[in-house]
Short mmCIF file of C-alpha atoms and ligand atoms in Angstrom, two decimals:
data_model
loop_
_atom_site.label_atom_id
_atom_site.label_comp_id
_atom_site.label_asym_id
_atom_site.label_seq_id
_atom_site.Cartn_x
_atom_site.Cartn_y
_atom_site.Cartn_z
CA UNK A 1 -7.95 39.88 -1.62
CA UNK A 2 -6.96 37.24 -4.30
CA UNK A 3 -6.24 37.80 -7.87
CA UNK A 4 -7.40 34.91 -9.79
CA UNK A 5 -6.00 35.62 -13.14
CA UNK A 6 -3.03 33.14 -12.85
CA UNK A 7 -5.94 30.57 -11.94
CA UNK A 8 -7.87 31.28 -14.80
CA UNK A 9 -4.81 31.28 -17.04
CA UNK A 10 -3.75 27.83 -16.07
CA UNK A 11 -7.33 26.22 -16.13
CA UNK A 12 -7.58 27.93 -19.89
CA UNK A 13 -3.99 26.32 -20.76
CA UNK A 14 -4.85 23.21 -19.54
CA UNK A 15 -8.26 23.17 -21.37
CA UNK A 16 -10.31 23.04 -17.76
CA UNK A 17 -12.54 25.92 -18.24
CA UNK A 18 -15.45 24.23 -17.09
CA UNK A 19 -13.91 25.09 -13.58
CA UNK A 20 -13.72 28.71 -14.84
CA UNK A 21 -17.74 28.60 -15.15
CA UNK A 22 -18.13 26.88 -11.83
CA UNK A 23 -15.86 29.73 -10.05
CA UNK A 24 -18.33 32.05 -11.02
CA UNK A 25 -20.90 30.71 -8.98
CA UNK A 26 -18.70 30.52 -5.73
CA UNK A 27 -18.20 32.60 -2.76
CA UNK A 28 -15.03 34.56 -2.66
CA UNK A 29 -13.87 32.37 0.16
CA UNK A 30 -14.72 29.11 -1.98
CA UNK A 31 -13.27 30.60 -4.92
CA UNK A 32 -9.95 31.26 -2.87
CA UNK A 33 -9.73 27.57 -1.77
CA UNK A 34 -10.12 26.02 -5.03
CA UNK A 35 -7.44 28.68 -6.42
CA UNK A 36 -5.21 27.64 -3.84
CA UNK A 37 -5.50 23.78 -4.77
CA UNK A 38 -5.47 24.36 -8.42
CA UNK A 39 -2.05 26.35 -7.67
CA UNK A 40 -0.57 23.34 -6.00
CA UNK A 41 -1.82 20.85 -9.08
CA UNK A 42 0.80 19.44 -11.25
CA UNK A 43 -1.51 19.75 -14.58
CA UNK A 44 1.34 18.57 -16.79
CA UNK A 45 1.51 15.43 -15.02
CA UNK A 46 -2.51 14.96 -15.43
CA UNK A 47 -2.61 15.80 -19.02
CA UNK A 48 0.58 13.15 -19.34
CA UNK A 49 -1.66 10.49 -17.60
CA UNK A 50 -4.68 11.51 -19.77
CA UNK A 51 -3.01 11.08 -23.13
CA UNK A 52 -1.48 7.64 -21.67
CA UNK A 53 -5.27 6.33 -21.14
CA UNK A 54 -6.09 7.27 -24.61
CA UNK A 55 -3.26 5.56 -26.24
CA UNK A 56 -3.61 2.15 -27.67
CA UNK A 57 -1.91 -0.30 -25.51
CA UNK A 58 1.04 -1.73 -27.19
CA UNK A 59 1.22 -5.56 -26.27
CA UNK A 60 5.14 -6.07 -26.15
CA UNK A 61 6.70 -9.17 -25.65
CA UNK A 62 8.90 -9.09 -22.78
CA UNK A 63 11.65 -11.62 -21.84
CA UNK A 64 10.02 -13.12 -18.52
CA UNK A 65 12.49 -14.67 -16.13
CA UNK A 66 12.17 -16.38 -12.51
CA UNK A 67 13.43 -14.92 -9.27
CA UNK A 68 13.81 -17.68 -6.98
CA UNK A 69 12.92 -17.79 -3.53
CA UNK A 70 14.91 -19.03 -0.60
CA UNK A 71 13.11 -22.09 0.99
CA UNK A 72 13.99 -22.56 4.93
CA UNK A 73 14.10 -26.15 4.46
CA UNK A 74 17.14 -25.89 2.01
CA UNK A 75 19.29 -24.79 4.56
CA UNK A 76 21.15 -26.36 7.09
CA UNK A 77 20.43 -25.63 10.69
CA UNK A 78 23.89 -23.61 10.87
CA UNK A 79 22.97 -21.42 7.83
CA UNK A 80 19.49 -20.72 9.00
CA UNK A 81 20.96 -20.04 12.47
CA UNK A 82 23.42 -17.33 11.12
CA UNK A 83 20.75 -15.52 8.87
CA UNK A 84 18.50 -15.32 11.90
CA UNK A 85 21.27 -13.82 13.79
CA UNK A 86 22.17 -11.21 11.59
CA UNK A 87 18.09 -10.19 11.69
CA UNK A 88 18.32 -10.48 15.42
CA UNK A 89 21.06 -8.18 15.50
CA UNK A 90 19.34 -5.48 13.54
CA UNK A 91 16.35 -5.68 15.86
CA UNK A 92 18.08 -5.59 19.30
CA UNK A 93 20.28 -2.80 18.10
CA UNK A 94 17.17 -1.02 17.66
CA UNK A 95 17.73 -0.79 13.86
CA UNK A 96 14.33 -1.89 12.99
CA UNK A 97 11.23 0.05 12.15
CA UNK A 98 7.77 -1.07 11.05
CA UNK A 99 5.20 0.75 8.89
CA UNK A 100 1.71 0.10 8.44
CA UNK A 101 -0.29 0.96 5.55
CA UNK A 102 -3.90 1.69 6.29
CA UNK A 103 -4.52 4.60 3.82
CA UNK A 104 -7.00 2.22 1.61
CA UNK A 105 -10.39 2.30 1.64
CA UNK A 106 -11.42 -1.21 2.12
CA UNK A 107 -14.59 -0.92 -0.02
CA UNK A 108 -14.65 -4.79 -0.67
CA UNK A 109 -15.37 -5.20 3.25
CA UNK A 110 -18.14 -3.13 2.97
CA UNK A 111 -17.26 -1.56 6.50
CA UNK A 112 -17.42 2.13 6.59
CA UNK A 113 -14.90 3.13 9.00
CA UNK A 114 -11.00 2.70 8.49
CA UNK A 115 -10.33 -1.17 8.16
CA UNK A 116 -7.79 -1.34 11.08
CA UNK A 117 -10.64 -0.49 13.43
CA UNK A 118 -12.59 -3.54 12.08
CA UNK A 119 -13.19 -6.06 15.01
CA UNK A 120 -12.66 -9.69 14.31
CA UNK A 121 -13.97 -12.73 16.15
CA UNK A 122 -10.82 -14.46 17.06
CA UNK A 123 -10.27 -16.65 20.14
CA UNK A 124 -9.82 -16.01 23.30
CA UNK A 125 -11.36 -12.56 22.58
CA UNK A 126 -12.23 -10.49 19.49
CA UNK A 127 -9.54 -8.06 18.68
CA UNK A 128 -9.41 -5.11 16.12
CA UNK A 129 -7.11 -5.41 12.87
CA UNK A 130 -4.92 -2.57 14.61
CA UNK A 131 -4.74 -4.32 17.65
CA UNK A 132 -3.50 -7.59 16.23
CA UNK A 133 -0.52 -5.63 14.66
CA UNK A 134 0.15 -3.99 17.66
CA UNK A 135 0.02 -7.37 19.62
CA UNK A 136 2.93 -8.54 17.17
CA UNK A 137 4.79 -5.54 17.62
CA UNK A 138 4.64 -5.86 21.56
CA UNK A 139 5.57 -9.51 21.62
CA UNK A 140 8.84 -8.64 19.35
CA UNK A 141 9.77 -5.96 21.51
CA UNK A 142 9.70 -8.13 24.69
CA UNK A 143 11.47 -10.75 23.24
CA UNK A 144 14.26 -8.37 21.87
CA UNK A 145 14.01 -6.02 24.76
CA UNK A 146 13.65 -2.86 22.39
CA UNK A 147 10.62 -0.51 21.35
CA UNK A 148 10.13 -0.75 17.56
CA UNK A 149 9.09 2.33 16.23
CA UNK A 150 5.57 2.34 14.40
CA UNK A 151 4.66 4.34 11.61
CA UNK A 152 1.13 4.22 10.53
CA UNK A 153 -0.08 5.41 7.13
CA UNK A 154 -3.48 6.84 6.95
CA UNK A 155 -5.44 9.08 4.39
CA UNK A 156 -6.93 12.54 4.20
CA UNK A 157 -10.21 10.66 4.67
CA UNK A 158 -9.52 8.39 7.45
CA UNK A 159 -6.67 9.94 9.47
CA UNK A 160 -8.41 11.76 12.27
CA UNK A 161 -10.78 8.77 12.89
CA UNK A 162 -7.69 6.48 13.05
CA UNK A 163 -6.01 8.79 15.64
CA UNK A 164 -9.19 8.91 17.59
CA UNK A 165 -9.50 5.33 17.55
CA UNK A 166 -5.81 4.93 19.12
CA UNK A 167 -6.43 7.58 21.75
CA UNK A 168 -9.54 5.96 22.78
CA UNK A 169 -7.83 2.72 23.19
CA UNK A 170 -4.92 4.01 25.03
CA UNK A 171 -2.66 2.86 21.88
CA UNK A 172 -3.27 -0.72 23.22
CA UNK A 173 -0.38 0.08 25.43
CA UNK A 174 2.05 0.78 22.90
CA UNK A 175 4.45 3.72 23.91
CA UNK A 176 2.67 6.81 22.38
CA UNK A 177 6.04 8.42 21.49
CA UNK A 178 7.01 5.23 19.32
CA UNK A 179 3.66 5.55 17.27
CA UNK A 180 3.99 7.87 14.37
CA UNK A 181 0.99 8.85 12.26
CA UNK A 182 1.49 10.38 8.44
CA UNK A 183 -0.78 11.04 5.81
CA UNK A 184 -0.45 9.50 2.21
CA UNK A 185 -0.80 11.72 -0.72
CA UNK A 186 -3.73 12.30 -3.30
CA UNK A 187 -4.15 12.40 -7.01
CA UNK A 188 -6.99 14.01 -8.78
CA UNK A 189 -9.84 12.16 -10.57
CA UNK A 190 -10.47 12.94 -14.29
CA UNK A 191 -13.39 12.05 -16.48
CA UNK A 192 -13.14 10.35 -19.55
CA UNK A 193 -12.61 13.68 -21.31
CA UNK A 194 -9.67 14.64 -19.02
CA UNK A 195 -11.61 17.16 -17.14
CA UNK A 196 -11.27 17.29 -13.18
CA UNK A 197 -14.19 16.88 -11.17
CA UNK A 198 -15.39 19.52 -8.62
CA UNK A 199 -16.97 17.75 -5.43
CA UNK A 200 -20.19 18.84 -3.53
CA UNK A 201 -17.64 20.84 -1.35
CA UNK A 202 -16.65 22.82 -4.37
CA UNK A 203 -12.89 21.78 -4.61
CA UNK A 204 -11.01 19.36 -6.78
CA UNK A 205 -12.19 16.25 -6.20
CA UNK A 206 -9.04 13.99 -5.12
CA UNK A 207 -8.50 10.37 -3.97
CA UNK A 208 -5.68 8.42 -2.18
CA UNK A 209 -2.80 8.03 -4.53
CA UNK A 210 -2.36 3.99 -3.73
CA UNK A 211 -0.11 2.40 -1.41
CA UNK A 212 3.01 3.39 -3.31
CA UNK A 213 2.45 6.67 -2.39
CA UNK A 214 4.15 5.72 1.13
CA UNK A 215 7.71 6.49 -0.12
CA UNK A 216 6.96 10.15 -1.15
CA UNK A 217 4.34 10.78 1.78
CA UNK A 218 6.95 8.98 4.48
CA UNK A 219 9.67 11.75 3.22
CA UNK A 220 7.17 14.63 3.20
CA UNK A 221 5.69 14.02 6.68
CA UNK A 222 9.14 13.88 8.17
CA UNK A 223 8.86 9.91 9.37
CA UNK A 224 12.11 9.03 7.02
CA UNK A 225 14.04 11.77 8.78
CA UNK A 226 12.72 10.46 12.34
CA UNK A 227 13.65 6.72 11.28
CA UNK A 228 17.05 8.15 10.31
CA UNK A 229 17.54 10.14 13.64
CA UNK A 230 16.57 7.00 15.52
CA UNK A 231 19.53 5.05 13.68
CA UNK A 232 16.97 2.63 11.77
CA UNK A 233 18.33 0.82 8.91
CA UNK A 234 15.52 -1.40 7.88
CA UNK A 235 11.82 -0.72 7.42
CA UNK A 236 9.20 -3.49 7.07
CA UNK A 237 6.18 -2.34 5.17
CA UNK A 238 3.34 -4.23 5.65
CA UNK A 239 -0.88 -4.15 5.01
CA UNK A 240 -3.40 -3.70 7.84
CA UNK A 241 -5.62 -6.44 6.69
CA UNK A 242 -3.35 -9.78 7.15
CA UNK A 243 -3.81 -11.17 10.77
CA UNK A 244 -0.96 -13.76 10.30
CA UNK A 245 1.37 -10.98 8.94
CA UNK A 246 4.90 -11.49 10.46
CA UNK A 247 6.23 -8.11 10.35
CA UNK A 248 9.46 -8.90 12.67
CA UNK A 249 10.99 -11.79 10.88
CA UNK A 250 14.69 -12.64 11.70
CA UNK A 251 15.00 -14.66 8.74
CA UNK A 252 13.87 -12.04 6.28
CA UNK A 253 15.66 -8.99 7.81
CA UNK A 254 19.00 -11.47 8.02
CA UNK A 255 18.42 -12.56 4.48
CA UNK A 256 18.61 -8.97 3.07
CA UNK A 257 21.43 -8.04 5.18
CA UNK A 258 23.30 -11.51 4.30
CA UNK A 259 22.53 -10.87 0.41
CA UNK A 260 23.39 -7.18 0.42
CA UNK A 261 20.10 -6.13 -1.19
CA UNK A 262 18.12 -3.06 -0.70
CA UNK A 263 14.41 -4.85 -0.89
CA UNK A 264 13.50 -8.43 0.83
CA UNK A 265 9.73 -9.72 0.47
CA UNK A 266 8.00 -12.68 1.51
CA UNK A 267 6.19 -14.44 -0.79
CA UNK A 268 3.84 -17.60 -0.46
CA UNK A 269 3.55 -20.15 -3.08
CA UNK A 270 0.34 -19.78 -5.54
CA UNK A 271 -2.23 -22.47 -4.64
CA UNK A 272 -2.16 -23.75 -8.38
CA UNK A 273 -0.86 -22.40 -11.96
CA UNK A 274 -4.27 -20.64 -12.66
CA UNK A 275 -4.56 -18.81 -9.26
CA UNK A 276 -5.47 -15.02 -10.01
CA UNK A 277 -2.67 -13.55 -8.34
CA UNK A 278 0.56 -11.52 -9.40
CA UNK A 279 3.93 -13.23 -9.13
CA UNK A 280 7.50 -11.78 -8.63
CA UNK A 281 9.68 -12.20 -11.37
CA UNK A 282 11.96 -10.36 -13.75
CA UNK A 283 10.56 -8.57 -16.97
CA UNK A 284 13.24 -7.67 -19.74
CA UNK A 285 15.79 -8.08 -16.61
CA UNK A 286 14.00 -5.78 -14.09
CA UNK A 287 12.60 -7.13 -11.00
CA UNK A 288 8.74 -6.69 -10.84
CA UNK A 289 5.25 -8.46 -10.51
CA UNK A 290 3.61 -9.83 -13.10
CA UNK A 291 -0.18 -10.01 -13.41
CA UNK A 292 -1.76 -13.69 -13.94
CA UNK A 293 -3.14 -12.59 -17.27
CA UNK A 294 0.43 -11.64 -18.39
CA UNK A 295 1.51 -15.18 -17.82
CA UNK A 296 1.52 -17.73 -20.62
CA UNK A 297 -0.08 -21.24 -19.82
CA UNK A 298 3.78 -22.66 -20.31
CA UNK A 299 5.15 -20.49 -17.90
CA UNK A 300 2.70 -20.56 -15.54
CA UNK A 301 2.76 -24.05 -15.62
CA UNK A 302 6.60 -24.69 -15.21
CA UNK A 303 7.81 -26.36 -12.21
CA UNK A 304 11.41 -26.57 -10.37
CA UNK A 305 13.03 -29.65 -9.31
CA UNK A 306 11.26 -29.78 -6.15
CA UNK A 307 8.10 -29.83 -8.22
CA UNK A 308 6.99 -26.04 -7.24
CA UNK A 309 5.85 -23.74 -9.74
CA UNK A 310 8.87 -21.97 -11.33
CA UNK A 311 6.66 -18.61 -11.18
CA UNK A 312 4.57 -19.25 -8.08
CA UNK A 313 6.05 -16.53 -5.79
CA UNK A 314 2.95 -14.43 -5.01
CA UNK A 315 3.31 -10.96 -3.59
CA UNK A 316 1.40 -10.64 -0.07
CA UNK A 317 2.58 -7.18 0.73
CA UNK A 318 5.29 -8.33 3.38
CA UNK A 319 8.26 -6.33 2.32
CA UNK A 320 11.33 -5.00 3.81
CA UNK A 321 13.30 -1.95 2.54
CA UNK A 322 16.64 -0.58 3.74
CA UNK A 323 16.47 3.03 4.82
CA UNK A 324 18.52 3.97 1.71
CA UNK A 325 16.36 2.58 -0.94
CA UNK A 326 13.42 4.58 1.03
CA UNK A 327 15.23 7.81 0.36
CA UNK A 328 15.68 7.00 -3.17
CA UNK A 329 12.14 6.01 -3.70
CA UNK A 330 10.90 9.18 -1.92
CA UNK A 331 12.20 11.15 -4.83
CA UNK A 332 10.67 8.70 -7.57
CA UNK A 333 7.07 8.81 -9.03
CA UNK A 334 6.18 5.19 -9.18
CA UNK A 335 3.84 4.51 -12.70
CA UNK A 336 0.37 5.24 -12.12
CA UNK A 337 -2.30 2.59 -12.87
CA UNK A 338 -5.65 3.69 -13.59
CA UNK A 339 -9.12 2.46 -12.00
CA UNK A 340 -12.32 3.14 -14.04
CA UNK A 341 -14.83 4.29 -11.10
CA UNK A 342 -18.08 6.02 -10.68
CA UNK A 343 -17.77 9.46 -9.00
CA UNK A 344 -20.22 12.13 -8.59
CA UNK A 345 -19.48 15.71 -9.62
CA UNK A 346 -20.83 19.23 -9.87
CA UNK A 347 -21.84 20.27 -13.40
CA UNK A 348 -21.14 23.85 -14.86
CA UNK A 349 -24.32 24.90 -13.68
CA UNK A 350 -23.11 23.81 -10.16
CA UNK A 351 -25.58 20.77 -9.99
CA UNK A 352 -24.45 17.52 -8.56
CA UNK A 353 -24.40 14.78 -11.06
CA UNK A 354 -24.52 11.24 -9.66
CA UNK A 355 -23.49 8.92 -12.70
CA UNK A 356 -25.03 5.32 -12.98
CA UNK A 357 -21.74 3.95 -14.63
CA UNK A 358 -18.22 4.49 -14.28
CA UNK A 359 -17.50 8.08 -15.53
CA UNK A 360 -13.88 8.83 -14.53
CA UNK A 361 -10.32 7.69 -13.65
CA UNK A 362 -8.76 7.02 -10.35
CA UNK A 363 -4.94 6.88 -10.54
CA UNK A 364 -2.75 4.74 -7.93
CA UNK A 365 0.66 3.71 -7.54
CA UNK A 366 1.62 0.18 -6.15
CA UNK A 367 4.02 -0.64 -3.60
CA UNK A 368 5.68 -3.58 -5.66
CA UNK A 369 6.46 -1.24 -8.65
CA UNK A 370 9.23 -0.10 -6.26
CA UNK A 371 10.88 -3.42 -6.91
CA UNK A 372 11.68 -1.96 -10.39
CA UNK A 373 14.32 0.20 -8.95
CA UNK A 374 16.70 -2.17 -7.57
CA UNK A 375 18.90 -4.81 -9.58
CA UNK A 376 18.00 -7.79 -7.13
CA UNK A 377 15.80 -8.29 -4.43
CA UNK A 378 15.55 -11.28 -1.90
CA UNK A 379 12.54 -13.36 -1.64
CA UNK A 380 11.86 -15.52 1.44
CA UNK A 381 9.34 -18.31 0.56
CA UNK A 382 6.59 -18.20 3.54
CA UNK A 383 3.56 -20.68 4.46
CA UNK A 384 0.08 -19.97 3.68
CA UNK A 385 -1.07 -21.11 7.00
CA UNK A 386 1.57 -19.18 8.93
CA UNK A 387 1.83 -16.04 7.13
CA UNK A 388 -1.47 -15.26 5.29
CA UNK A 389 -4.97 -14.33 6.32
CA UNK A 390 -6.07 -11.51 4.52
CA UNK A 391 -9.49 -9.64 5.53
CA UNK A 392 -10.71 -8.15 1.98
CA UNK A 393 -13.97 -9.26 1.45
CA UNK A 394 -17.45 -9.11 3.13
CA UNK A 395 -17.91 -13.15 2.79
CA UNK A 396 -16.36 -16.05 1.27
CA UNK A 397 -12.71 -15.91 0.51
CA UNK A 398 -10.60 -13.81 2.02
CA UNK A 399 -12.99 -12.66 4.55
CA UNK A 400 -13.22 -12.28 8.22
CA UNK A 401 -14.84 -15.65 8.54
CA UNK A 402 -11.73 -17.38 6.76
CA UNK A 403 -9.31 -15.21 8.40
CA UNK A 404 -10.61 -16.19 11.73
CA UNK A 405 -10.34 -19.48 11.32
CA UNK A 406 -6.51 -19.30 10.05
CA UNK A 407 -5.66 -16.81 13.09
CA UNK A 408 -7.71 -19.38 15.32
CA UNK A 409 -5.88 -22.51 13.72
CA UNK A 410 -2.27 -20.82 14.10
CA UNK A 411 -2.60 -19.76 17.32
CA UNK A 412 -3.63 -22.90 18.72
CA UNK A 413 -0.63 -24.53 17.60
CA UNK A 414 1.55 -21.87 18.20
CA UNK A 415 2.33 -20.26 21.53
CA UNK A 416 4.65 -17.40 21.50
P1 UTP B 1 -5.97 -3.07 -1.01
O1 UTP B 1 -5.52 -2.71 -2.18
O2 UTP B 1 -6.20 -4.44 -0.52
O3 UTP B 1 -7.31 -2.13 -0.59
O4 UTP B 1 -5.19 -2.69 0.29
P2 UTP B 1 -8.02 -1.70 0.70
O5 UTP B 1 -8.35 -0.55 0.77
O6 UTP B 1 -7.54 -2.39 1.77
O7 UTP B 1 -9.61 -2.56 -0.02
P3 UTP B 1 -10.29 -2.22 -1.19
O8 UTP B 1 -9.56 -2.86 -2.46
O9 UTP B 1 -10.79 -0.83 -1.28
O10 UTP B 1 -11.49 -3.65 -0.94
C1 UTP B 1 -3.90 -3.42 0.40
C2 UTP B 1 -3.02 -2.56 1.44
O11 UTP B 1 -2.67 -1.31 1.02
C3 UTP B 1 -3.13 -0.17 1.92
C4 UTP B 1 -4.57 -0.97 2.58
O12 UTP B 1 -4.95 -0.17 3.64
C5 UTP B 1 -4.26 -2.33 3.02
O13 UTP B 1 -3.37 -2.20 4.22
N1 UTP B 1 -3.48 0.93 1.22
C6 UTP B 1 -4.01 0.57 -0.06
C7 UTP B 1 -3.08 2.08 1.43
O14 UTP B 1 -2.63 2.49 2.42
N2 UTP B 1 -3.40 3.21 0.67
C8 UTP B 1 -4.21 3.05 -0.70
O15 UTP B 1 -4.55 4.04 -1.38
C9 UTP B 1 -4.58 1.53 -1.15
#
């Protein structure tokens, strides 16, 4: 039988004694499960995150500089051909892989199953979001006579359901040996006093650690090693919910090769200076994404010689990473962003409390924070109607309805 002394010491040291009280009411088996979880948790990190939460935010003045995007129409036909040839060569020589992030909860869509299993009513027949991604890959495979390895990030919560879905649909005829699933990591939730929450299942309540968790989980799961074994040099990482996402873009890959950078991203130009989206720029010399709220009116309105917004390159989760930078990023912990949420929990008497107001913090890392770890990135300016049709909300903007329209319009004009 397990000795719980160490667990109790750890809980006392980190001021989590409420858990000791709950433990007293658990069966030996439940106690053991909880103790195993506690053993693995990084309490020091949680303590630091909590201390950060309570610190006053310092509004430091950052030096903001733009990073210009490549506009395809600024290139001559020969220049574009050269860049595309570099990209084609990478794909055709099996040095390219795709990862799809589908670990999100899709709360705004209000669909209880994994977002990728959502069916959208496009022409000529409705398709699942996973199927749309798969179709894009199949078209590229045919064009370049390869099979692009496809890595799918799931979460602890939706992993089994996603695998079952793929089995049920026979992997949409994608070669099964080239589809790899991996789970993203989790982070415990803490309440406003820095205490861990215990769930109804009598374990510490955890939630997905955000899409920035992809780097570590790719490594832990062995996917990164699998890529290396296959000789992959570039990995495209995209979201599951953009029905126009161009994952296999020869210009994006060629541009990264030509510029000698480790990260390339495709952006779209902001609709107007005040659109509430993050834009890619440099902050104190470091590449990053700046929130609309951090951008002064003057900078937001600045335009270049073409009349385009200087700070207008919005991040659309359309990113390409070299295998080398993925290996480095797997060793780094990206900064955590907090979200104040409602979460039920067991109190010291073992009773379930369902809060009516946000009572706890969830910690997430964001994929674009990885940009901070390189000196420069290449940005390719995409086009809204061609590259971006997100399914985020149940109704209104960025909903299945708007995505369907954009998808249908695109495919009426483009036959591949
Ligand atoms: P969003 O940040 O838009 O989140 O994800 P979401 O889960 O789709 O929707 P909401 O915010 O709950 O309504 C952008 C992409 O990142 C993935 C999502 O699956 C989507 O492809 N993601 C997000 C993860 O893979 N893991 C996460 O923890 C969060």
